Coordinates of C-alpha atoms in Angstrom, one line a residue:
P1 CA -10.5 -64.7 17.7
V2 CA -12.9 -64.0 20.6
E3 CA -16.1 -62.2 19.6
V4 CA -16.7 -59.1 21.7
G5 CA -19.9 -57.0 21.6
F6 CA -21.3 -54.0 23.5
G7 CA -25.0 -53.0 23.4
N8 CA -28.5 -53.6 24.8
G9 CA -30.3 -56.7 25.9
R10 CA -31.2 -57.6 22.3
L11 CA -27.5 -57.8 21.5
V12 CA -26.9 -59.9 24.6
A13 CA -29.7 -62.3 23.5
R14 CA -28.1 -62.6 20.0
L15 CA -24.6 -63.1 21.2
T16 CA -25.2 -65.4 24.2
G17 CA -28.3 -67.2 23.0
S18 CA -29.8 -66.9 26.5
G19 CA -30.1 -63.3 27.7
V20 CA -29.0 -61.1 30.5
P21 CA -27.6 -63.1 33.5
A22 CA -29.2 -62.8 36.9
W23 CA -26.4 -60.7 38.4
A24 CA -26.9 -58.1 35.6
E25 CA -30.7 -57.9 35.9
G26 CA -32.6 -55.0 37.5
S27 CA -33.0 -51.4 36.4
A28 CA -32.9 -47.9 37.7
P29 CA -35.5 -45.2 36.8
G30 CA -34.4 -43.1 33.9
A31 CA -31.3 -45.2 33.2
T32 CA -30.3 -47.4 30.3
D33 CA -28.3 -50.6 30.8
M34 CA -25.7 -51.7 28.3
Y35 CA -23.7 -54.9 28.4
L36 CA -20.2 -56.0 27.4
V37 CA -20.2 -59.5 26.0
R38 CA -17.0 -61.5 25.5
G39 CA -16.9 -65.0 24.1
G40 CA -20.7 -65.4 24.5
T41 CA -20.6 -64.4 28.2
V42 CA -21.8 -61.1 29.7
V43 CA -18.7 -59.7 31.6
A44 CA -19.9 -56.2 32.5
R45 CA -22.8 -53.9 32.7
V46 CA -22.7 -50.2 32.2
R47 CA -25.6 -48.0 33.4
A48 CA -26.1 -44.6 31.9
A49 CA -28.7 -41.9 32.3
D50 CA -29.5 -38.7 30.4
E51 CA -30.2 -35.4 32.2
P52 CA -32.6 -33.1 30.3
K53 CA -31.5 -29.6 29.5
P54 CA -32.7 -27.0 32.1
T55 CA -35.0 -25.4 29.5
A56 CA -36.4 -28.6 28.0
A57 CA -39.6 -28.7 30.0
E58 CA -40.3 -25.1 29.2
G59 CA -39.7 -25.8 25.5
V60 CA -42.1 -28.7 25.5
A61 CA -44.8 -26.7 27.3
A62 CA -44.3 -23.9 24.7
L63 CA -44.8 -26.3 21.8
E64 CA -47.9 -27.8 23.4
A65 CA -49.3 -24.3 23.9
L66 CA -49.1 -23.9 20.2
G67 CA -51.4 -26.9 19.8
L68 CA -48.6 -29.3 18.8
R69 CA -48.3 -32.9 19.9
V70 CA -44.8 -33.5 21.3
M71 CA -43.3 -37.0 21.2
L72 CA -40.0 -38.5 22.4
L73 CA -38.3 -40.8 19.9
S74 CA -35.4 -42.6 21.6
G75 CA -33.0 -45.5 21.2
D76 CA -32.9 -45.9 25.0
G77 CA -34.8 -48.5 26.9
R78 CA -38.4 -47.8 27.6
A79 CA -37.9 -47.2 31.3
A80 CA -35.1 -44.7 30.6
A81 CA -37.0 -42.9 27.9
E82 CA -40.2 -42.6 30.0
G83 CA -38.1 -41.4 32.9
V84 CA -36.7 -38.6 30.9
A85 CA -40.0 -37.8 29.2
S86 CA -41.7 -37.4 32.6
L87 CA -39.1 -34.8 33.6
V88 CA -39.9 -32.6 30.6
G89 CA -43.7 -33.1 30.6
I90 CA -44.2 -35.7 27.9
G91 CA -46.6 -38.5 28.8
P92 CA -45.8 -42.2 28.3
D93 CA -48.3 -42.5 25.5
N94 CA -46.1 -40.2 23.4
V95 CA -42.8 -42.1 24.0
V96 CA -41.4 -44.4 21.4
A97 CA -38.4 -46.2 22.8
E98 CA -35.8 -48.8 21.9
V99 CA -35.7 -47.7 18.2
L100 CA -32.7 -48.0 15.9
P101 CA -31.8 -45.1 13.6
G102 CA -33.6 -46.7 10.6
D103 CA -36.6 -47.4 12.8
K104 CA -36.9 -43.7 13.7
A105 CA -37.4 -43.0 10.1
E106 CA -40.1 -45.7 9.9
V107 CA -41.9 -44.2 12.9
V108 CA -41.9 -40.8 11.2
E109 CA -43.1 -42.3 7.9
G110 CA -45.9 -44.1 9.8
L111 CA -47.1 -40.8 11.4
R112 CA -47.0 -39.2 8.0
A113 CA -48.9 -42.1 6.4
S114 CA -51.7 -41.6 9.1
G115 CA -52.1 -38.0 7.9
E116 CA -49.9 -36.3 10.5
K117 CA -47.6 -33.4 9.6
V118 CA -44.3 -34.3 11.3
C119 CA -41.5 -32.0 12.4
M120 CA -38.5 -33.9 13.6
V121 CA -36.0 -32.3 16.0
G122 CA -32.6 -33.9 16.4
D123 CA -28.9 -33.3 16.8
G124 CA -27.2 -36.7 16.3
I125 CA -26.1 -38.9 13.5
N126 CA -28.7 -41.4 14.6
D127 CA -31.4 -38.8 14.0
T128 CA -30.3 -38.1 10.4
P129 CA -32.7 -40.6 8.7
A130 CA -35.7 -39.3 10.6
L131 CA -34.7 -35.7 9.9
A132 CA -34.6 -36.5 6.2
T133 CA -38.0 -38.3 6.3
A134 CA -40.0 -35.8 8.2
D135 CA -42.0 -33.0 6.6
I136 CA -39.7 -30.6 8.4
G137 CA -36.3 -31.5 9.9
I138 CA -35.0 -29.2 12.5
A139 CA -31.3 -29.7 13.5
M140 CA -29.9 -28.2 16.7
G141 CA -26.9 -26.0 16.1
A142 CA -24.7 -28.0 18.5
G143 CA -25.4 -31.2 16.8
S144 CA -23.4 -33.4 14.4
D145 CA -22.4 -32.2 10.9
A146 CA -24.6 -34.9 9.4
A147 CA -27.7 -33.6 11.2
L148 CA -26.9 -30.0 10.2
E149 CA -26.5 -31.0 6.6
V150 CA -29.9 -32.8 6.5
G151 CA -32.0 -30.4 8.6
Q152 CA -34.1 -27.9 6.6
V153 CA -34.0 -25.6 9.6
V154 CA -31.0 -25.1 11.9
I155 CA -31.5 -23.7 15.5
M156 CA -28.3 -21.8 16.2
H157 CA -28.6 -22.0 20.0
D158 CA -28.9 -25.4 21.7
D159 CA -32.2 -24.4 23.3
V160 CA -35.4 -26.4 22.9
R161 CA -37.4 -23.2 23.5
D162 CA -36.1 -21.9 20.1
V163 CA -38.0 -24.6 18.3
A164 CA -41.3 -23.2 19.6
R165 CA -40.1 -19.7 18.6
A166 CA -39.3 -20.9 15.1
V167 CA -42.8 -22.4 14.8
S168 CA -44.4 -19.3 16.1
L169 CA -42.4 -17.1 13.7
S170 CA -43.2 -19.3 10.7
R171 CA -46.9 -19.0 11.5
A172 CA -46.6 -15.3 11.8
T173 CA -44.8 -15.1 8.5
M174 CA -47.5 -17.2 6.8
R175 CA -50.2 -14.9 8.2
K176 CA -48.5 -11.9 6.7
I177 CA -48.2 -13.7 3.3
R178 CA -51.9 -14.4 3.3
Q179 CA -52.8 -10.8 4.5
N180 CA -50.6 -9.3 1.7
F181 CA -52.1 -11.6 -0.9
A182 CA -55.6 -10.6 0.1
W183 CA -54.7 -6.9 0.2
A184 CA -53.0 -6.9 -3.2
L185 CA -55.8 -9.1 -4.8
G186 CA -58.5 -6.8 -3.3
Y187 CA -56.9 -3.7 -4.9
N188 CA -56.6 -5.4 -8.3
C189 CA -60.1 -6.9 -8.3
L190 CA -61.6 -3.6 -7.3
L191 CA -59.7 -1.0 -9.3
I192 CA -58.8 -2.9 -12.6
P193 CA -62.5 -3.2 -13.6
L194 CA -63.1 0.5 -12.7
A195 CA -60.1 1.5 -14.7
C196 CA -61.2 -0.6 -17.7
L197 CA -64.7 1.0 -17.6
G198 CA -63.2 4.5 -17.4
I199 CA -64.7 5.2 -14.1
I200 CA -61.4 6.2 -12.6
A201 CA -58.5 8.1 -14.3
P202 CA -55.4 6.2 -15.3
E203 CA -53.2 8.3 -12.9
V204 CA -55.5 7.3 -10.0
S205 CA -55.1 3.7 -10.9
G206 CA -51.3 4.0 -11.0
A207 CA -51.3 5.8 -7.6
A208 CA -53.6 3.0 -6.2
M209 CA -51.2 0.3 -7.5
A210 CA -48.3 2.1 -5.9
L211 CA -50.2 2.4 -2.6
S212 CA -50.9 -1.3 -2.8
S213 CA -47.2 -2.1 -3.0
V214 CA -46.5 0.3 -0.1
S215 CA -49.2 -1.4 2.0
V216 CA -47.8 -4.8 1.3
V217 CA -44.3 -3.8 2.2
S218 CA -45.4 -1.9 5.3
N219 CA -47.5 -4.9 6.5
S220 CA -44.5 -7.2 6.0
L221 CA -42.2 -4.8 8.0
L222 CA -44.6 -5.2 11.0
L223 CA -42.9 -8.6 11.5
K224 CA -40.0 -6.7 13.1
R225 CA -42.3 -6.2 16.1
W226 CA -42.8 -10.0 16.5
R227 CA -41.6 -11.4 19.8
G228 CA -41.5 -15.1 20.5

């Protein structure tokens, strides 16, 4: 049987023992080259390029405006990955290219080990290990079933801007939780001692407790006014 393989330059080196032939060398900005190897010889080259979604650059800018560091983690060649990154506003220092699915998880784990809180956004089967490894895995709604199963958060629309909206909404929710906790704790710390000392009547204490609950619920309902 004749051994046939299709993949990147590393696969070519393994199957041919020499590397990419002269006729198949060269590259194009933003493109990834893949090679068909048959019987230890490169017989064809396929060049492919990704086109970012129209809203990708706006989504990246929105995330950076929230104070987040945005990185591109890709299995494509470095030239292709950096080409796409430049189109959406990600600098070359924040591009990790030519990584296998398992390697993506290792990159995420390395960032976590350095003290970073990592949110991984992905939609493919290859992203599944990294989604599972990250502190928060966000799967895009149009992605693979495997990614949707692993992701802790699912973005229903295939729009990168919704990732920034999800982060902004989660921060607003946590602010409300802290406000409600402080509000309820303040009521209890102030009125329980007064009630124990007999300074205020029991019915006043009960009314104050009811008011505390109403205040917490009302403050929570203000989230309906949130706009991302």
